[in-house]
Structure formats: structure tokens, C-alpha cells
Amino acid sequence: MSSSKLLKGSLATIVLKLLEEHDKMYGYEITQKVKAITAGEFKITEGALYPTLHKLEAEGLLTTETQKVDNRVRKYYTLTKEGNAEVKSKVAELEEFLVNLQKILNPKLGMT
Amino acid sequence: MINRQEEHEISSYLKELKINKQEIFEEFFDHIATSYENALARNPTTEIKSFLREEVQSGFGGEIEMKKIICSRRNEINKIYQDKLLHQFLSFFKGPMLLLTSAIFVLVYVSLISFGRVHAYDVALLTIVTAMIIPLATIMYGLLSFKANCRNQNKSYRSSVKNHTLFYQSFLLTSFFYVLHILNITLGLDKVTLPIWSIILIGAFVTVYLIFSFVYLRLIKKEFDFKLSLI
């Protein structure tokens, strides 16, 4: 399934949601988590992930900390207070969007 | 854990793609190394060169995509520092800090007047140049010190996005003033006896620059990396 274009618009929400569930995560871990949850259907490319992470950090929704792991520097992302508050509204927004999309794609379902 | 040769291959790959800033380099290096370790766990015969070519290249999207990531990172950091600068700068015009700002303005104004109205422009110029040179010189020293530190520790990068952004901002500020000065020379404003109202205006301008320089120096002290450390 070629979902990268569809995924791009909701990537920030996905990242925020994952970080809400897991205290802290690093870039590679996020890509693998998404892959595992969706059984390989969603593949987040690094070229899309890192600009999103950096943008969320600049907006103050994420904070970072670094640790030395296997003699290399690993950067972990964590939600800030603002990020925690933002997750709920972002997820609700995406859910509402999906419901409306469903109404368009499958009008019979929307009627029930 | 990957071996030295594989580490070297990843470093060379990132270097080829012009990833030469600490934050991005370290983050991507860890990403590639971890994904390679996982690939090795699944298939121990995986070769680093083919892994970089087939897996990493498609994920990161090659040189153009990498450049986009660096560019977006630089813009984000630029935004963070601009916000910090503006927030700290504006704090000088609120509450009790306003008294300090007024005191600086009075001091500047008295200095300009005491040197005589003919020399007011030169005194203002000297003050602003000094206020700008201190942060710029500090940053230049910091960049060289950071570079030497990276070289001593055999790192594949020589700078960081953070340091580079602070240098860029300082350079822009200096350039803006230089253009303003050239404009004044062209208009002949540096040679005339200035009226009182324009000395008040110049005094306000110098005060703004002095405060900005102070705020900027504080930001450098807090954020600039003079030596290599964990990012």
C-alpha cells in the first residue's frame, strides 16, 4: 500500500500519540513502532519523520535529551506539557476527519 | 554492535551527503547504525555498503532530501532563537526593567551631548560597533574553538546547526547596521551638526542596540557550544 502521501498530513499526530503512550522515543524507534503496529502497512520515511520531529520541537510540543548508547549519541524525544495537551485535540481532530472521510467514501455507513 | 569499519562507512556516507553539522550527523548516524544492527540481526550477511545504498538511500531520499532536512532544522532552530531573543529583548521594556532601559537611554543621551553635537554621530557609531563586535568576536572564537575540538576528537563534522545559526544571526545584525551606516554616509548625515531631535533618535537607537547586544551575549553564553558536548 502506497500510503506515504496520505500519512504525511497526519504524521505529527501519529508522533504525538506514540510519545504519549511511550515516555520517550528516538527517531528509529518511532519508525519501527509504526511499522509494527500496522504490520508493515505504514512505513514512515526518515525524510518525512525528522522534519516533523524538528518542527514539533521548535513549536515547544517536544523536548529532547541525549544519551550515550553503544558509544554513539542517541537523541530521545519526550512530550512537553503543551505537547501533552495538544495530543488530545490533534487525535480528536484526526478522528473527526476520518469519520467525515468515511461518510464521503461510504455514504451508507454515514447514514447509520 | 557495529565495528569500526562499518562506523567509518556510515560516517563517509553522511559526509558525502554533506551532513556536516553535529546535531544532524549524530542523530542520523545513530539512526543508520541502529537500523543496520537490526538488519544484521535478521540477516548476518548484510553488507554495510549495500545496506546504505538500498535501505538508507530510499528512506532518507538522497542528497536533496537530506539538504531539505538540514534546511528545515536550521529554520526551526532559527525560529527558536528568534523567539528567545525577542522575548528577552521585550522584557527590557516591561515593568521594573523599563527603569533600567530609561537609565541606559539617559546615559547614552548625555554621552552623545557631552561630546558635542558635531561628534554625536561618531560617538554613536563607536558605541554600536563595540556593542556588535563583542558578540560577533565571541562567536568567531567559539566557532574556531568548536572546530578545533571536533578535529581533536576525530569527528566527521566541524560545526553545529545551533552555533551556525547564532553566527548567522549575529552576522545579519552587523550587516544591517553596516548598510545603515553606508546609507548615512551617502546622505552626509555623519558630517552635519545634528539637531536635538535626531540626537534623541540616535540615542534611542544606540540604547536598543546596547540592550540587544547584552541579550544576545546572554543567549550565546547559554546556548553556544564552545566545546564538543552531548547535544
Short mmCIF file of C-alpha atoms in Angstrom, two decimals:
data_model
loop_
_atom_site.label_atom_id
_atom_site.label_comp_id
_atom_site.label_asym_id
_atom_site.label_seq_id
_atom_site.Cartn_x
_atom_site.Cartn_y
_atom_site.Cartn_z
CA MET A 1 0.00 0.00 0.00
CA SER A 2 1.46 3.34 -1.02
CA SER A 3 0.37 5.35 1.99
CA SER A 4 3.24 7.80 2.39
CA LYS A 5 1.36 10.75 0.88
CA LEU A 6 -1.76 10.05 2.94
CA LEU A 7 0.38 9.55 6.01
CA LYS A 8 2.27 12.81 5.69
CA GLY A 9 -0.63 15.01 6.80
CA SER A 10 -1.20 13.01 9.96
CA LEU A 11 2.41 12.28 10.83
CA ALA A 12 2.60 14.90 13.59
CA THR A 13 -0.49 13.40 15.26
CA ILE A 14 0.95 9.89 15.00
CA VAL A 15 4.25 11.00 16.56
CA LEU A 16 2.49 12.86 19.37
CA LYS A 17 0.21 9.90 20.08
CA LEU A 18 3.12 7.45 20.20
CA LEU A 19 5.06 9.70 22.52
CA GLU A 20 2.02 9.99 24.79
CA GLU A 21 1.98 6.21 25.15
CA HIS A 22 5.74 5.74 25.42
CA ASP A 23 7.55 8.06 27.77
CA LYS A 24 10.44 8.80 25.40
CA MET A 25 11.41 7.57 21.95
CA TYR A 26 14.13 8.11 19.36
CA GLY A 27 13.66 8.51 15.62
CA TYR A 28 14.37 4.96 14.53
CA GLU A 29 12.21 3.58 17.34
CA ILE A 30 9.24 5.63 16.10
CA THR A 31 9.55 4.28 12.55
CA GLN A 32 9.75 0.71 13.86
CA LYS A 33 6.83 1.15 16.24
CA VAL A 34 4.58 2.42 13.44
CA LYS A 35 5.70 -0.45 11.22
CA ALA A 36 5.00 -2.99 13.98
CA ILE A 37 1.56 -1.60 14.93
CA THR A 38 0.37 -1.53 11.32
CA ALA A 39 2.01 -4.87 10.46
CA GLY A 40 4.25 -3.17 7.92
CA GLU A 41 1.43 -1.31 6.13
CA PHE A 42 2.63 2.14 7.21
CA LYS A 43 6.26 2.94 6.56
CA ILE A 44 7.43 6.31 7.81
CA THR A 45 10.39 7.53 5.81
CA GLU A 46 13.20 9.30 7.60
CA GLY A 47 12.87 12.18 5.15
CA ALA A 48 9.36 12.83 6.50
CA LEU A 49 9.91 11.90 10.14
CA TYR A 50 12.81 14.15 11.07
CA PRO A 51 11.40 17.44 9.73
CA THR A 52 8.19 16.62 11.66
CA LEU A 53 10.09 15.91 14.88
CA HIS A 54 12.16 19.07 14.49
CA LYS A 55 9.05 21.14 13.78
CA LEU A 56 7.25 19.80 16.85
CA GLU A 57 10.33 20.53 18.93
CA ALA A 58 10.50 24.11 17.63
CA GLU A 59 6.81 24.56 18.44
CA GLY A 60 7.57 23.56 22.02
CA LEU A 61 5.49 20.37 21.88
CA LEU A 62 8.52 18.12 22.21
CA THR A 63 11.68 18.31 24.21
CA THR A 64 14.88 16.34 23.66
CA GLU A 65 17.54 14.69 25.73
CA THR A 66 20.65 12.85 24.60
CA GLN A 67 22.23 9.71 25.94
CA LYS A 68 25.35 7.77 25.02
CA VAL A 69 24.33 4.34 23.75
CA ASP A 70 26.94 1.92 22.36
CA ASN A 71 29.45 4.76 22.12
CA ARG A 72 27.16 6.92 20.00
CA VAL A 73 24.80 9.76 20.77
CA ARG A 74 21.10 8.90 20.86
CA LYS A 75 18.51 11.66 20.86
CA TYR A 76 15.27 10.95 22.69
CA TYR A 77 12.08 12.93 22.19
CA THR A 78 9.59 13.50 25.00
CA LEU A 79 6.28 15.36 25.14
CA THR A 80 6.25 18.69 26.91
CA LYS A 81 3.24 19.88 28.96
CA GLU A 82 1.98 21.72 25.89
CA GLY A 83 2.58 18.61 23.81
CA ASN A 84 0.52 16.52 26.22
CA ALA A 85 -2.36 18.95 25.93
CA GLU A 86 -2.03 19.09 22.15
CA VAL A 87 -2.22 15.28 21.67
CA LYS A 88 -5.87 15.09 22.69
CA SER A 89 -7.02 17.84 20.36
CA LYS A 90 -4.90 16.53 17.46
CA VAL A 91 -6.23 12.98 17.86
CA ALA A 92 -9.82 14.24 18.15
CA GLU A 93 -9.30 16.34 15.03
CA LEU A 94 -7.96 13.35 13.07
CA GLU A 95 -10.77 11.08 14.29
CA GLU A 96 -13.37 13.62 13.22
CA PHE A 97 -11.66 13.87 9.84
CA LEU A 98 -11.72 10.08 9.42
CA VAL A 99 -15.43 9.93 10.31
CA ASN A 100 -16.20 12.58 7.70
CA LEU A 101 -13.98 10.86 5.15
CA GLN A 102 -15.84 7.64 5.81
CA LYS A 103 -19.15 9.45 5.16
CA ILE A 104 -17.87 10.51 1.75
CA LEU A 105 -16.31 7.21 0.79
CA ASN A 106 -19.09 5.08 2.16
CA PRO A 107 -22.29 7.19 2.41
CA LYS A 108 -24.39 4.23 3.56
CA LEU A 109 -22.23 3.87 6.65
CA GLY A 110 -22.53 7.59 7.31
CA MET A 111 -26.34 7.37 7.41
CA THR A 112 -26.40 4.83 10.24
CA MET B 1 27.26 -3.55 17.88
CA ILE B 2 28.80 -2.40 14.60
CA ASN B 3 32.56 -2.48 14.06
CA ARG B 4 34.99 0.36 13.29
CA GLN B 5 34.96 -0.27 9.56
CA GLU B 6 31.16 -0.09 9.44
CA GLU B 7 31.20 3.07 11.55
CA HIS B 8 33.65 4.55 9.09
CA GLU B 9 31.42 3.60 6.14
CA ILE B 10 28.40 5.31 7.73
CA SER B 11 30.45 8.43 8.54
CA SER B 12 31.78 8.58 4.98
CA TYR B 13 28.27 8.16 3.59
CA LEU B 14 26.96 11.06 5.68
CA LYS B 15 30.00 13.13 4.78
CA GLU B 16 29.38 12.51 1.09
CA LEU B 17 25.85 13.81 1.55
CA LYS B 18 27.29 16.98 3.16
CA ILE B 19 25.91 16.19 6.60
CA ASN B 20 28.49 18.20 8.49
CA LYS B 21 26.56 19.61 11.43
CA GLN B 22 26.77 17.92 14.82
CA GLU B 23 23.07 17.56 15.70
CA ILE B 24 22.00 16.12 12.36
CA PHE B 25 25.12 13.98 11.97
CA GLU B 26 24.82 12.36 15.41
CA GLU B 27 21.08 11.75 15.03
CA PHE B 28 21.34 10.25 11.55
CA PHE B 29 24.45 8.25 12.45
CA ASP B 30 22.61 6.63 15.36
CA HIS B 31 19.55 6.03 13.18
CA ILE B 32 21.54 4.32 10.42
CA ALA B 33 23.74 2.36 12.84
CA THR B 34 20.73 1.08 14.82
CA SER B 35 18.82 0.09 11.69
CA TYR B 36 21.93 -1.66 10.34
CA GLU B 37 22.34 -3.55 13.62
CA ASN B 38 18.74 -4.72 13.34
CA ALA B 39 19.28 -5.71 9.71
CA LEU B 40 22.35 -7.70 10.80
CA ALA B 41 20.30 -9.44 13.48
CA ARG B 42 17.83 -10.55 10.82
CA ASN B 43 20.46 -11.40 8.23
CA PRO B 44 24.10 -11.58 9.40
CA THR B 45 25.42 -11.45 5.83
CA THR B 46 24.06 -7.93 5.23
CA GLU B 47 26.81 -5.71 3.86
CA ILE B 48 27.03 -2.13 5.04
CA LYS B 49 27.62 -0.69 1.56
CA SER B 50 24.59 -2.39 0.03
CA PHE B 51 22.52 -1.54 3.12
CA LEU B 52 23.38 2.16 2.74
CA ARG B 53 22.63 2.06 -0.97
CA GLU B 54 19.38 0.09 -0.84
CA GLU B 55 17.79 0.82 2.54
CA VAL B 56 19.11 4.13 3.80
CA GLN B 57 19.16 5.93 0.47
CA SER B 58 15.45 5.28 -0.13
CA GLY B 59 14.44 6.16 3.44
CA PHE B 60 16.29 9.45 3.62
CA GLY B 61 15.73 10.28 -0.02
CA GLY B 62 19.31 11.10 -1.07
CA GLU B 63 21.23 14.36 -1.02
CA ILE B 64 18.34 16.66 -1.92
CA GLU B 65 16.07 15.31 0.82
CA MET B 66 18.94 15.40 3.32
CA LYS B 67 19.54 19.04 2.44
CA LYS B 68 15.85 19.73 2.96
CA ILE B 69 16.05 18.17 6.42
CA ILE B 70 19.10 20.30 7.32
CA CYS B 71 17.41 23.39 5.94
CA SER B 72 14.22 22.76 7.89
CA ARG B 73 16.27 22.09 11.04
CA ARG B 74 18.15 25.36 10.57
CA ASN B 75 14.88 27.23 10.13
CA GLU B 76 13.38 25.65 13.24
CA ILE B 77 16.44 26.49 15.36
CA ASN B 78 16.48 29.98 13.90
CA LYS B 79 12.85 30.38 14.96
CA ILE B 80 13.58 29.10 18.48
CA TYR B 81 16.42 31.61 18.95
CA GLN B 82 14.50 34.46 17.39
CA ASP B 83 11.65 33.84 19.82
CA LYS B 84 14.06 33.66 22.75
CA LEU B 85 15.83 36.85 21.66
CA LEU B 86 12.61 38.73 21.15
CA HIS B 87 11.15 37.54 24.45
CA GLN B 88 14.24 38.60 26.42
CA PHE B 89 14.60 41.84 24.48
CA LEU B 90 10.98 42.85 25.10
CA SER B 91 11.35 42.10 28.80
CA PHE B 92 13.56 45.23 28.97
CA PHE B 93 10.53 47.33 28.09
CA LYS B 94 8.18 45.93 30.72
CA GLY B 95 7.75 46.52 34.46
CA PRO B 96 10.78 47.45 36.57
CA MET B 97 13.18 46.72 33.68
CA LEU B 98 11.81 49.78 31.94
CA LEU B 99 13.58 51.87 34.59
CA LEU B 100 16.91 50.28 33.65
CA THR B 101 16.24 50.88 29.96
CA SER B 102 15.39 54.53 30.66
CA ALA B 103 18.58 54.88 32.69
CA ILE B 104 20.64 53.45 29.80
CA PHE B 105 18.93 55.85 27.39
CA VAL B 106 19.65 58.88 29.60
CA LEU B 107 23.28 57.78 29.95
CA VAL B 108 23.66 57.35 26.20
CA TYR B 109 21.97 60.69 25.51
CA VAL B 110 24.19 62.53 27.99
CA SER B 111 27.28 60.92 26.46
CA LEU B 112 26.25 61.95 22.96
CA ILE B 113 25.57 65.53 24.03
CA SER B 114 28.73 65.83 26.11
CA PHE B 115 30.92 65.07 23.10
CA GLY B 116 29.23 67.85 21.19
CA ARG B 117 26.57 67.66 18.54
CA VAL B 118 29.15 67.53 15.71
CA HIS B 119 30.64 64.32 17.11
CA ALA B 120 27.34 62.74 18.21
CA TYR B 121 27.20 60.51 15.16
CA ASP B 122 30.79 59.27 15.63
CA VAL B 123 30.23 58.51 19.31
CA ALA B 124 27.03 56.62 18.48
CA LEU B 125 28.84 54.72 15.73
CA LEU B 126 31.71 53.74 18.02
CA THR B 127 29.29 52.56 20.73
CA ILE B 128 27.25 50.45 18.33
CA VAL B 129 30.30 48.96 16.63
CA THR B 130 31.69 47.96 20.04
CA ALA B 131 28.31 46.53 21.06
CA MET B 132 28.21 44.44 17.89
CA ILE B 133 31.81 43.37 17.73
CA ILE B 134 31.82 41.76 21.18
CA PRO B 135 29.15 39.10 20.38
CA LEU B 136 30.48 38.58 16.85
CA ALA B 137 34.07 38.15 18.07
CA THR B 138 32.88 35.77 20.81
CA ILE B 139 31.04 33.68 18.23
CA MET B 140 34.00 33.66 15.83
CA TYR B 141 36.24 32.47 18.67
CA GLY B 142 33.61 29.88 19.62
CA LEU B 143 33.33 28.54 16.08
CA LEU B 144 37.11 28.10 15.84
CA SER B 145 37.29 26.53 19.29
CA PHE B 146 34.46 24.11 18.44
CA LYS B 147 36.10 23.22 15.14
CA ALA B 148 39.44 22.50 16.81
CA ASN B 149 37.69 20.38 19.42
CA CYS B 150 35.91 18.34 16.73
CA ARG B 151 39.20 17.83 14.89
CA ASN B 152 40.95 16.71 18.09
CA GLN B 153 38.21 14.17 18.75
CA ASN B 154 38.31 12.91 15.13
CA LYS B 155 34.70 13.84 14.41
CA SER B 156 33.37 13.92 10.87
CA TYR B 157 31.70 17.27 11.42
CA ARG B 158 33.20 20.65 12.27
CA SER B 159 30.21 22.73 13.35
CA SER B 160 26.68 22.52 14.71
CA VAL B 161 23.40 23.89 13.40
CA LYS B 162 22.94 25.74 16.70
CA ASN B 163 26.33 27.52 16.53
CA HIS B 164 25.95 28.23 12.85
CA THR B 165 22.51 29.79 13.36
CA LEU B 166 23.78 32.06 16.13
CA PHE B 167 26.68 33.15 13.93
CA TYR B 168 24.33 33.80 11.03
CA GLN B 169 22.04 35.95 13.17
CA SER B 170 24.97 37.95 14.54
CA PHE B 171 26.33 38.42 11.04
CA LEU B 172 22.94 39.64 9.79
CA LEU B 173 22.68 42.13 12.63
CA THR B 174 26.15 43.51 11.87
CA SER B 175 25.41 43.67 8.14
CA PHE B 176 22.14 45.52 8.78
CA PHE B 177 23.97 48.18 10.76
CA TYR B 178 26.74 48.41 8.16
CA VAL B 179 24.16 49.08 5.42
CA LEU B 180 22.55 51.71 7.65
CA HIS B 181 25.92 53.36 8.21
CA ILE B 182 26.72 53.42 4.47
CA LEU B 183 23.30 54.97 3.88
CA ASN B 184 24.05 57.70 6.43
CA ILE B 185 27.44 58.42 4.83
CA THR B 186 25.78 58.62 1.42
CA LEU B 187 23.26 61.12 2.80
CA GLY B 188 26.06 63.02 4.52
CA LEU B 189 24.45 62.63 7.94
CA ASP B 190 27.80 61.77 9.54
CA LYS B 191 29.23 65.22 8.85
CA VAL B 192 26.45 67.58 9.86
CA THR B 193 25.72 69.09 13.25
CA LEU B 194 22.74 67.06 14.28
CA PRO B 195 19.61 68.72 15.69
CA ILE B 196 18.49 67.74 19.19
CA TRP B 197 15.57 65.60 17.99
CA SER B 198 17.85 63.46 15.86
CA ILE B 199 20.27 63.02 18.77
CA ILE B 200 17.34 61.75 20.84
CA LEU B 201 16.51 59.38 18.00
CA ILE B 202 20.13 58.19 17.71
CA GLY B 203 20.25 57.81 21.50
CA ALA B 204 17.19 55.55 21.36
CA PHE B 205 18.76 53.58 18.52
CA VAL B 206 22.03 53.12 20.44
CA THR B 207 20.08 52.06 23.55
CA VAL B 208 18.20 49.44 21.55
CA TYR B 209 21.46 48.12 20.12
CA LEU B 210 23.14 48.01 23.54
CA ILE B 211 20.23 46.07 25.05
CA PHE B 212 20.10 43.78 22.05
CA SER B 213 23.83 43.14 22.29
CA PHE B 214 23.51 42.33 26.00
CA VAL B 215 20.58 39.96 25.39
CA TYR B 216 22.50 38.35 22.55
CA LEU B 217 25.59 37.84 24.70
CA ARG B 218 23.43 36.17 27.34
CA LEU B 219 21.98 33.87 24.67
CA ILE B 220 25.49 32.99 23.43
CA LYS B 221 26.59 32.21 26.98
CA LYS B 222 23.61 29.92 27.48
CA GLU B 223 23.27 28.27 24.08
CA PHE B 224 26.56 28.44 22.17
CA ASP B 225 28.75 25.35 22.30
CA PHE B 226 32.38 26.36 22.59
CA LYS B 227 33.36 22.74 23.06
CA LEU B 228 32.01 19.44 21.88
CA SER B 229 29.46 18.01 24.28
CA LEU B 230 26.35 15.85 24.25
CA ILE B 231 23.80 17.73 22.16
#
